[in-house]
Amino acid sequence: MVHEIALTIKPTMNCNMRCRHCFNGDDLNASGLLDIEKAYWFIESACKEYHDIKITFHGGEPTLAGLDYYNKIYAFQDKMKEKYKVKFSNNFTTNAVLLNEELMDLLISHNALINISFDGPFNYLLRGDSDLVYERICSVKEKGGHVRVFCTISRGSYKHLLNIYRWFNERDIDFKILPIEPRGYAAVDRELLMDTDDFIIFLTDTYRYWVKDQSCQIRFYTFEEFASLRSDTQFKPFWFNREIALNPDGKIYPFGRPNDIQFCLGEPSADFSLTECFSASEYIRMLQILKGYRNEYCTTCDSTHVCNGVCICMSYMYVQKPELLRYSCNQSNKIFSSILAVNDEIMQDIKEGRAEKYTSIVRKKFGVKE
Ligand SMILES: C[S@@+](CC[C@H](N)C(=O)[O-])C[C@H]1O[C@@H](n2cnc3c(N)ncnc32)[C@H](O)[C@@H]1O
């Protein structure tokens, strides 16, 4: 039996920042706010059927719903925790412009991982308010909160990836990178896109540096995931039936990404079952469509054994155009191949007694007994 569920709740698709590359594109002009009652029903239905419930607020820009909205949401969560004896983990993904003291305190008191979108020294390339957002990141840290930066890498910044890593490390800020994808605005403004082969070179060089960087004091989430990759292990074995989203229109969708609004799975109500969404005819139809894409793309891909189609499925949740799907699939395949080659070298080094070259986190990922 599956005990975990990841809920994405999007209170609004509206946004107060016009990022040049946003995959939501013009959806950001939609002004509707999710009826809070629907959010309550959604959360309570998860509590009735699962033990471990991860809730991510996303959008659009979730802070636009206002402090009062989240005071009510987290009070409700506290009530549900008591009533159903469940475990919650909270994530909140924001551009941080409206992340004021009160909201920070509320999120920190609920142990939320606060994901702040910010591109370090190259933030100005894609978005505004760089100084303000940096201040917000520092404030969350000073308050003892848990912050993770989402750093988008694009044409203007990818050649400086090593410096970006050092920049975050010097400031003791945990982060992960999001390589820009041709989706939404970035599908139109192709000047923002990277040369894939070139990107892989910079990415791999930086990974090689990171695995041995004894000065690393931060969590670099992307590279920690890379260090777990093995050529004979699927990187995301449980992708379906584990995630579900509630959009501002009060309806449920498979993942809460722009293209999955084709597959409406229902609407929360007082006596509704979340697990039934995964056997809804629209969920089955989505699985059939994805099976078709996997047959088309995965049979000739070198990374099939690691990816098992997750990359193409994930990409389809954002966009449908074959050209854009091919871009993401090709990029993922090349990342897997290049990083797995480095991981093979690390394993060889470890086998031959040279484990001390690597940082303790890397040694741990590779199963070295200390
Ligand atoms: C779409 S925003 C929504 C949540 C919130 N408003 C925020 O700014 O974090 C979530 C993240 O997706 C990233 N993102 C948006 N469009 C992207 C694209 N075309 N390629 C890669 N990442 C993208 C953003 O940079 C941001 O870090």
Short mmCIF file of C-alpha atoms and ligand atoms in Angstrom, two decimals:
data_model
loop_
_atom_site.label_atom_id
_atom_site.label_comp_id
_atom_site.label_asym_id
_atom_site.label_seq_id
_atom_site.Cartn_x
_atom_site.Cartn_y
_atom_site.Cartn_z
CA MET A 1 0.00 0.00 0.00
CA VAL A 2 1.20 3.49 -0.85
CA HIS A 3 1.32 5.68 2.23
CA GLU A 4 2.78 8.84 0.76
CA ILE A 5 1.15 11.51 -1.33
CA ALA A 6 2.47 14.80 -2.67
CA LEU A 7 -0.19 17.47 -3.03
CA THR A 8 0.44 20.60 -5.08
CA ILE A 9 -1.92 23.45 -4.33
CA LYS A 10 -1.99 26.43 -6.65
CA PRO A 11 -3.99 29.22 -4.98
CA THR A 12 -3.65 31.47 -8.03
CA MET A 13 -2.07 31.55 -11.46
CA ASN A 14 -1.59 35.29 -11.15
CA CYS A 15 1.97 36.52 -10.64
CA ASN A 16 3.66 39.74 -9.53
CA MET A 17 6.85 39.05 -11.46
CA ARG A 18 7.10 38.77 -15.21
CA CYS A 19 10.02 36.36 -15.59
CA ARG A 20 11.25 36.33 -19.18
CA HIS A 21 11.34 32.56 -19.40
CA CYS A 22 8.21 31.51 -17.47
CA PHE A 23 6.71 28.21 -18.59
CA ASN A 24 3.27 29.42 -17.54
CA GLY A 25 3.38 32.10 -20.25
CA ASP A 26 0.23 34.17 -20.48
CA ASP A 27 -1.63 31.96 -17.95
CA LEU A 28 -0.09 34.37 -15.41
CA ASN A 29 -2.79 36.89 -16.22
CA ALA A 30 -5.52 34.69 -14.74
CA SER A 31 -6.73 36.37 -11.58
CA GLY A 32 -8.97 33.71 -9.93
CA LEU A 33 -8.24 32.62 -6.35
CA LEU A 34 -8.74 29.04 -5.22
CA ASP A 35 -11.79 28.68 -2.96
CA ILE A 36 -10.23 27.83 0.41
CA GLU A 37 -13.02 25.35 1.17
CA LYS A 38 -11.82 23.25 -1.80
CA ALA A 39 -8.28 23.30 -0.40
CA TYR A 40 -9.63 22.05 2.96
CA TRP A 41 -11.51 19.17 1.31
CA PHE A 42 -8.46 18.29 -0.75
CA ILE A 43 -6.20 18.18 2.32
CA GLU A 44 -8.72 16.28 4.44
CA SER A 45 -9.27 13.66 1.75
CA ALA A 46 -5.50 13.04 1.71
CA CYS A 47 -5.54 12.63 5.50
CA LYS A 48 -8.21 9.93 5.25
CA GLU A 49 -6.13 7.77 2.88
CA TYR A 50 -2.43 8.51 3.44
CA HIS A 51 0.00 8.82 6.37
CA ASP A 52 2.74 11.02 4.92
CA ILE A 53 1.43 14.08 3.17
CA LYS A 54 3.66 16.56 1.42
CA ILE A 55 1.98 19.83 0.52
CA THR A 56 3.58 22.27 -1.91
CA PHE A 57 2.14 25.70 -2.55
CA HIS A 58 2.95 26.82 -6.06
CA GLY A 59 1.44 28.86 -8.86
CA GLY A 60 1.48 31.50 -10.25
CA GLU A 61 2.76 33.25 -7.20
CA PRO A 62 1.30 31.69 -4.02
CA THR A 63 2.06 34.70 -1.76
CA LEU A 64 -0.57 36.69 -3.69
CA ALA A 65 -3.25 34.75 -1.78
CA GLY A 66 -2.24 36.76 1.32
CA LEU A 67 -1.29 36.04 4.91
CA ASP A 68 -4.84 35.42 6.11
CA TYR A 69 -5.26 32.62 3.54
CA TYR A 70 -2.20 30.78 4.88
CA ASN A 71 -3.06 31.42 8.52
CA LYS A 72 -6.31 29.56 7.83
CA ILE A 73 -4.64 26.82 5.76
CA TYR A 74 -1.98 26.01 8.36
CA ALA A 75 -4.49 26.19 11.23
CA PHE A 76 -6.58 23.67 9.29
CA GLN A 77 -3.50 21.52 8.75
CA ASP A 78 -2.81 21.54 12.51
CA LYS A 79 -6.39 20.42 13.11
CA MET A 80 -6.08 17.60 10.57
CA LYS A 81 -2.80 16.45 12.07
CA GLU A 82 -4.50 16.03 15.40
CA LYS A 83 -7.65 14.44 14.00
CA TYR A 84 -6.04 11.86 11.67
CA LYS A 85 -2.58 11.46 13.30
CA VAL A 86 -0.87 12.08 9.96
CA LYS A 87 2.53 13.54 9.15
CA PHE A 88 2.79 16.66 7.01
CA SER A 89 5.80 18.06 5.24
CA ASN A 90 5.47 21.52 3.77
CA ASN A 91 7.01 23.20 0.74
CA PHE A 92 6.36 26.71 -0.48
CA THR A 93 7.68 27.86 -3.88
CA THR A 94 7.82 31.62 -4.28
CA ASN A 95 9.58 34.55 -5.92
CA ALA A 96 9.74 35.95 -2.33
CA VAL A 97 8.79 39.55 -3.21
CA LEU A 98 5.79 39.37 -0.83
CA LEU A 99 7.40 36.98 1.63
CA ASN A 100 7.15 39.32 4.61
CA GLU A 101 8.14 38.63 8.23
CA GLU A 102 4.72 37.29 9.25
CA LEU A 103 4.49 34.85 6.36
CA MET A 104 8.09 33.75 6.91
CA ASP A 105 7.35 33.11 10.60
CA LEU A 106 4.23 31.15 9.76
CA LEU A 107 6.05 28.97 7.24
CA ILE A 108 9.02 28.46 9.55
CA SER A 109 6.71 27.50 12.42
CA HIS A 110 5.30 24.79 10.13
CA ASN A 111 8.79 23.61 9.27
CA ALA A 112 8.31 24.44 5.60
CA LEU A 113 11.05 24.13 3.04
CA ILE A 114 10.86 27.55 1.41
CA ASN A 115 11.89 27.33 -2.25
CA ILE A 116 12.89 30.77 -3.47
CA SER A 117 13.40 31.35 -7.18
CA PHE A 118 16.60 33.32 -7.57
CA ASP A 119 19.46 32.95 -10.03
CA GLY A 120 22.34 34.14 -7.86
CA PRO A 121 24.74 36.56 -9.58
CA PHE A 122 22.76 36.26 -12.84
CA ASN A 123 19.32 36.93 -11.41
CA TYR A 124 18.91 40.13 -13.43
CA LEU A 125 18.98 38.17 -16.71
CA LEU A 126 15.52 36.65 -16.28
CA ARG A 127 13.84 38.51 -13.40
CA GLY A 128 13.76 41.62 -11.26
CA ASP A 129 13.97 42.63 -7.58
CA SER A 130 17.37 40.94 -7.14
CA ASP A 131 18.41 42.84 -3.99
CA LEU A 132 15.04 42.43 -2.30
CA VAL A 133 14.88 38.70 -3.01
CA TYR A 134 18.44 38.17 -1.81
CA GLU A 135 17.51 39.97 1.42
CA ARG A 136 14.51 37.68 1.85
CA ILE A 137 16.72 34.61 1.47
CA CYS A 138 19.08 35.96 4.15
CA SER A 139 16.15 36.79 6.47
CA VAL A 140 14.73 33.25 6.27
CA LYS A 141 18.17 31.87 7.11
CA GLU A 142 18.67 34.31 9.98
CA LYS A 143 15.37 33.21 11.44
CA GLY A 144 16.55 29.61 11.30
CA GLY A 145 14.19 28.71 8.45
CA HIS A 146 14.88 26.14 5.80
CA VAL A 147 15.46 27.78 2.41
CA ARG A 148 16.37 26.20 -0.93
CA VAL A 149 17.02 28.40 -3.92
CA PHE A 150 15.72 27.40 -7.35
CA CYS A 151 18.32 28.78 -9.74
CA THR A 152 17.37 28.78 -13.41
CA ILE A 153 20.31 28.40 -15.78
CA SER A 154 19.98 29.98 -19.20
CA ARG A 155 22.07 31.10 -22.18
CA GLY A 156 23.57 34.08 -20.35
CA SER A 157 24.66 32.11 -17.27
CA TYR A 158 25.43 28.46 -18.07
CA LYS A 159 29.09 29.07 -18.91
CA HIS A 160 29.51 30.43 -15.37
CA LEU A 161 28.00 27.43 -13.62
CA LEU A 162 31.13 26.81 -11.53
CA ASN A 163 31.10 30.43 -10.34
CA ILE A 164 27.39 30.16 -9.58
CA TYR A 165 28.06 27.14 -7.38
CA ARG A 166 30.90 28.98 -5.63
CA TRP A 167 28.68 32.05 -5.19
CA PHE A 168 26.02 30.01 -3.34
CA ASN A 169 28.64 28.06 -1.38
CA GLU A 170 30.40 31.24 -0.19
CA ARG A 171 27.07 32.56 1.07
CA ASP A 172 26.06 29.23 2.61
CA ILE A 173 22.84 29.00 0.57
CA ASP A 174 21.45 25.59 -0.44
CA PHE A 175 20.27 25.44 -4.03
CA LYS A 176 19.31 23.40 -7.05
CA ILE A 177 19.54 24.33 -10.70
CA LEU A 178 16.70 24.34 -13.20
CA PRO A 179 18.12 24.21 -16.74
CA ILE A 180 15.93 26.46 -18.88
CA GLU A 181 13.41 24.54 -21.00
CA PRO A 182 11.69 25.82 -24.15
CA ARG A 183 8.26 26.16 -22.59
CA GLY A 184 5.86 29.09 -22.29
CA TYR A 185 7.73 32.37 -22.87
CA ALA A 186 11.08 30.55 -23.25
CA ALA A 187 9.66 28.61 -26.22
CA VAL A 188 9.11 31.95 -27.97
CA ASP A 189 12.24 33.83 -26.85
CA ARG A 190 14.75 31.24 -28.04
CA GLU A 191 17.63 33.62 -27.35
CA LEU A 192 17.35 32.43 -23.75
CA LEU A 193 18.05 28.79 -24.56
CA MET A 194 21.42 27.11 -24.12
CA ASP A 195 23.48 25.09 -26.53
CA THR A 196 22.79 21.63 -25.13
CA ASP A 197 26.18 20.04 -25.85
CA ASP A 198 28.02 23.02 -24.47
CA PHE A 199 25.81 23.07 -21.38
CA ILE A 200 26.59 19.41 -20.68
CA ILE A 201 30.33 20.22 -20.78
CA PHE A 202 29.98 23.00 -18.17
CA LEU A 203 27.59 20.92 -16.09
CA THR A 204 29.91 17.91 -16.04
CA ASP A 205 33.01 19.99 -15.28
CA THR A 206 31.23 21.62 -12.35
CA TYR A 207 30.04 18.21 -11.13
CA ARG A 208 33.63 16.91 -11.29
CA TYR A 209 34.71 19.92 -9.20
CA TRP A 210 31.89 19.51 -6.67
CA VAL A 211 32.52 15.80 -5.96
CA LYS A 212 35.99 16.71 -4.64
CA ASP A 213 35.29 20.16 -3.21
CA GLN A 214 36.15 19.78 0.48
CA SER A 215 35.04 23.40 1.04
CA CYS A 216 31.43 22.56 0.14
CA GLN A 217 29.25 23.60 3.08
CA ILE A 218 25.87 23.64 1.33
CA ARG A 219 23.35 21.25 -0.12
CA PHE A 220 23.61 21.36 -3.90
CA TYR A 221 20.47 19.30 -4.48
CA THR A 222 20.99 18.70 -8.20
CA PHE A 223 24.44 17.23 -7.73
CA GLU A 224 23.38 15.19 -4.72
CA GLU A 225 20.76 13.61 -7.01
CA PHE A 226 23.43 13.09 -9.66
CA ALA A 227 25.62 11.30 -7.14
CA SER A 228 22.78 8.83 -6.56
CA LEU A 229 22.46 7.95 -10.26
CA ARG A 230 23.53 4.45 -11.31
CA SER A 231 23.35 3.01 -14.79
CA ASP A 232 21.27 0.03 -13.66
CA THR A 233 18.83 1.85 -11.34
CA GLN A 234 15.76 3.87 -12.31
CA PHE A 235 16.15 7.41 -11.04
CA LYS A 236 12.45 7.93 -10.29
CA PRO A 237 10.82 4.53 -9.88
CA PHE A 238 7.61 5.88 -8.34
CA TRP A 239 6.36 8.74 -10.37
CA PHE A 240 2.70 7.94 -11.01
CA ASN A 241 -0.01 7.71 -8.36
CA ARG A 242 2.12 9.72 -5.92
CA GLU A 243 1.43 13.30 -6.96
CA ILE A 244 -1.76 15.21 -7.47
CA ALA A 245 -2.66 18.88 -7.80
CA LEU A 246 -5.45 21.31 -7.06
CA ASN A 247 -5.56 24.32 -9.38
CA PRO A 248 -7.12 27.77 -8.78
CA ASP A 249 -10.23 26.68 -10.73
CA GLY A 250 -11.00 24.28 -7.83
CA LYS A 251 -10.35 21.19 -9.98
CA ILE A 252 -7.90 18.35 -9.59
CA TYR A 253 -5.22 17.55 -12.17
CA PRO A 254 -2.47 14.89 -12.27
CA PHE A 255 0.60 17.04 -11.53
CA GLY A 256 -0.35 20.72 -11.61
CA ARG A 257 1.78 21.50 -14.68
CA PRO A 258 0.57 23.65 -17.60
CA ASN A 259 -0.28 20.87 -20.06
CA ASP A 260 -2.01 18.47 -17.67
CA ILE A 261 -5.15 20.62 -17.55
CA GLN A 262 -6.28 18.34 -20.37
CA PHE A 263 -6.89 15.66 -17.75
CA CYS A 264 -9.33 16.89 -15.14
CA LEU A 265 -9.70 14.27 -12.38
CA GLY A 266 -12.62 15.83 -10.55
CA GLU A 267 -13.35 18.35 -7.89
CA PRO A 268 -12.88 17.97 -4.13
CA SER A 269 -16.01 17.74 -2.03
CA ALA A 270 -16.82 16.69 1.54
CA ASP A 271 -17.01 12.95 0.78
CA PHE A 272 -14.55 12.62 -2.02
CA SER A 273 -11.76 10.00 -2.40
CA LEU A 274 -8.32 11.06 -3.56
CA THR A 275 -7.12 7.55 -4.43
CA GLU A 276 -10.05 7.21 -6.84
CA CYS A 277 -8.52 10.03 -8.92
CA PHE A 278 -5.77 7.59 -9.91
CA SER A 279 -8.30 5.21 -11.43
CA ALA A 280 -10.39 7.97 -13.04
CA SER A 281 -10.89 7.53 -16.79
CA GLU A 282 -8.92 10.72 -17.46
CA TYR A 283 -5.92 9.43 -15.50
CA ILE A 284 -6.05 6.18 -17.49
CA ARG A 285 -6.33 8.17 -20.73
CA MET A 286 -3.24 10.18 -19.73
CA LEU A 287 -1.32 6.97 -18.99
CA GLN A 288 -2.26 5.61 -22.42
CA ILE A 289 -1.04 8.76 -24.16
CA LEU A 290 2.21 8.68 -22.19
CA LYS A 291 2.68 5.02 -23.07
CA GLY A 292 2.53 6.05 -26.73
CA TYR A 293 5.24 8.68 -26.18
CA ARG A 294 7.41 6.22 -24.28
CA ASN A 295 7.13 3.74 -27.16
CA GLU A 296 8.09 6.47 -29.59
CA TYR A 297 10.95 8.11 -27.70
CA CYS A 298 12.41 5.58 -25.30
CA THR A 299 13.13 2.60 -27.55
CA THR A 300 16.12 4.30 -29.20
CA CYS A 301 17.34 6.24 -26.15
CA ASP A 302 20.58 5.23 -24.38
CA SER A 303 19.22 6.26 -20.98
CA THR A 304 16.01 4.21 -21.00
CA HIS A 305 17.21 1.94 -18.18
CA VAL A 306 17.81 4.93 -15.88
CA CYS A 307 14.97 7.14 -17.00
CA ASN A 308 12.24 4.61 -17.87
CA GLY A 309 10.35 7.32 -19.72
CA VAL A 310 9.98 9.70 -16.78
CA CYS A 311 11.73 12.53 -18.65
CA ILE A 312 9.43 12.40 -21.65
CA CYS A 313 6.35 12.03 -19.41
CA MET A 314 7.40 14.97 -17.25
CA SER A 315 8.12 17.05 -20.31
CA TYR A 316 4.69 16.28 -21.79
CA MET A 317 3.10 17.66 -18.62
CA TYR A 318 4.51 21.05 -19.62
CA VAL A 319 4.31 21.04 -23.42
CA GLN A 320 2.94 18.97 -26.25
CA LYS A 321 4.83 20.08 -29.34
CA PRO A 322 7.07 17.23 -30.61
CA GLU A 323 9.96 19.61 -31.24
CA LEU A 324 9.96 20.79 -27.59
CA LEU A 325 9.54 17.27 -26.26
CA ARG A 326 12.54 16.17 -28.31
CA TYR A 327 14.61 19.04 -26.87
CA SER A 328 13.95 17.98 -23.25
CA CYS A 329 14.38 14.29 -23.98
CA ASN A 330 17.69 14.86 -25.78
CA GLN A 331 18.96 17.11 -22.99
CA SER A 332 18.04 14.58 -20.28
CA ASN A 333 19.66 11.71 -22.18
CA LYS A 334 22.90 13.64 -22.55
CA ILE A 335 22.92 14.65 -18.88
CA PHE A 336 22.41 11.04 -17.80
CA SER A 337 25.15 9.71 -20.11
CA SER A 338 27.71 12.31 -19.08
CA ILE A 339 27.07 12.15 -15.33
CA LEU A 340 26.93 8.35 -15.29
CA ALA A 341 30.36 8.28 -16.94
CA VAL A 342 31.74 10.39 -14.06
CA ASN A 343 29.99 8.16 -11.53
CA ASP A 344 31.62 5.10 -13.14
CA GLU A 345 35.03 6.74 -12.65
CA ILE A 346 34.21 7.47 -9.00
CA MET A 347 33.21 3.85 -8.45
CA GLN A 348 36.46 2.70 -10.04
CA ASP A 349 38.47 5.05 -7.80
CA ILE A 350 36.67 3.77 -4.74
CA LYS A 351 37.27 0.16 -5.77
CA GLU A 352 40.96 0.91 -6.16
CA GLY A 353 41.26 2.61 -2.75
CA ARG A 354 41.13 6.26 -3.79
CA ALA A 355 37.90 7.19 -1.96
CA GLU A 356 39.58 9.94 0.09
CA LYS A 357 39.67 12.19 -3.03
CA TYR A 358 35.93 12.69 -2.63
CA THR A 359 33.85 14.63 -0.14
CA SER A 360 32.12 12.81 2.68
CA ILE A 361 28.68 13.31 1.12
CA VAL A 362 29.87 11.74 -2.14
CA ARG A 363 31.58 8.87 -0.31
CA LYS A 364 28.33 8.25 1.55
CA LYS A 365 26.29 8.27 -1.69
CA PHE A 366 28.69 5.67 -3.09
CA GLY A 367 28.39 3.46 -0.06
CA VAL A 368 31.92 3.94 1.34
CA LYS A 369 32.07 2.69 4.93
CA GLU A 370 33.86 5.30 7.08
C1 LIG B 1 6.93 29.00 -12.48
S1 LIG B 1 7.62 29.48 -10.95
C2 LIG B 1 6.15 29.41 -9.96
C3 LIG B 1 6.32 29.65 -8.50
C4 LIG B 1 6.73 31.04 -8.03
N1 LIG B 1 6.01 32.10 -8.64
C5 LIG B 1 8.23 31.24 -8.17
O1 LIG B 1 8.64 32.21 -8.81
O2 LIG B 1 8.98 30.41 -7.65
C6 LIG B 1 8.56 28.05 -10.41
C7 LIG B 1 9.96 27.91 -10.98
O3 LIG B 1 9.89 27.50 -12.34
C8 LIG B 1 11.01 28.05 -13.03
N2 LIG B 1 10.74 28.13 -14.47
C9 LIG B 1 9.79 28.85 -15.06
N3 LIG B 1 9.86 28.72 -16.41
C10 LIG B 1 10.88 27.89 -16.67
C11 LIG B 1 11.46 27.38 -17.86
N4 LIG B 1 11.00 27.73 -19.05
N5 LIG B 1 12.51 26.52 -17.76
C12 LIG B 1 13.00 26.19 -16.54
N6 LIG B 1 12.50 26.64 -15.36
C13 LIG B 1 11.45 27.49 -15.42
C14 LIG B 1 11.10 29.43 -12.43
O4 LIG B 1 12.37 30.02 -12.68
C15 LIG B 1 10.82 29.17 -10.98
O5 LIG B 1 12.03 28.90 -10.29
#
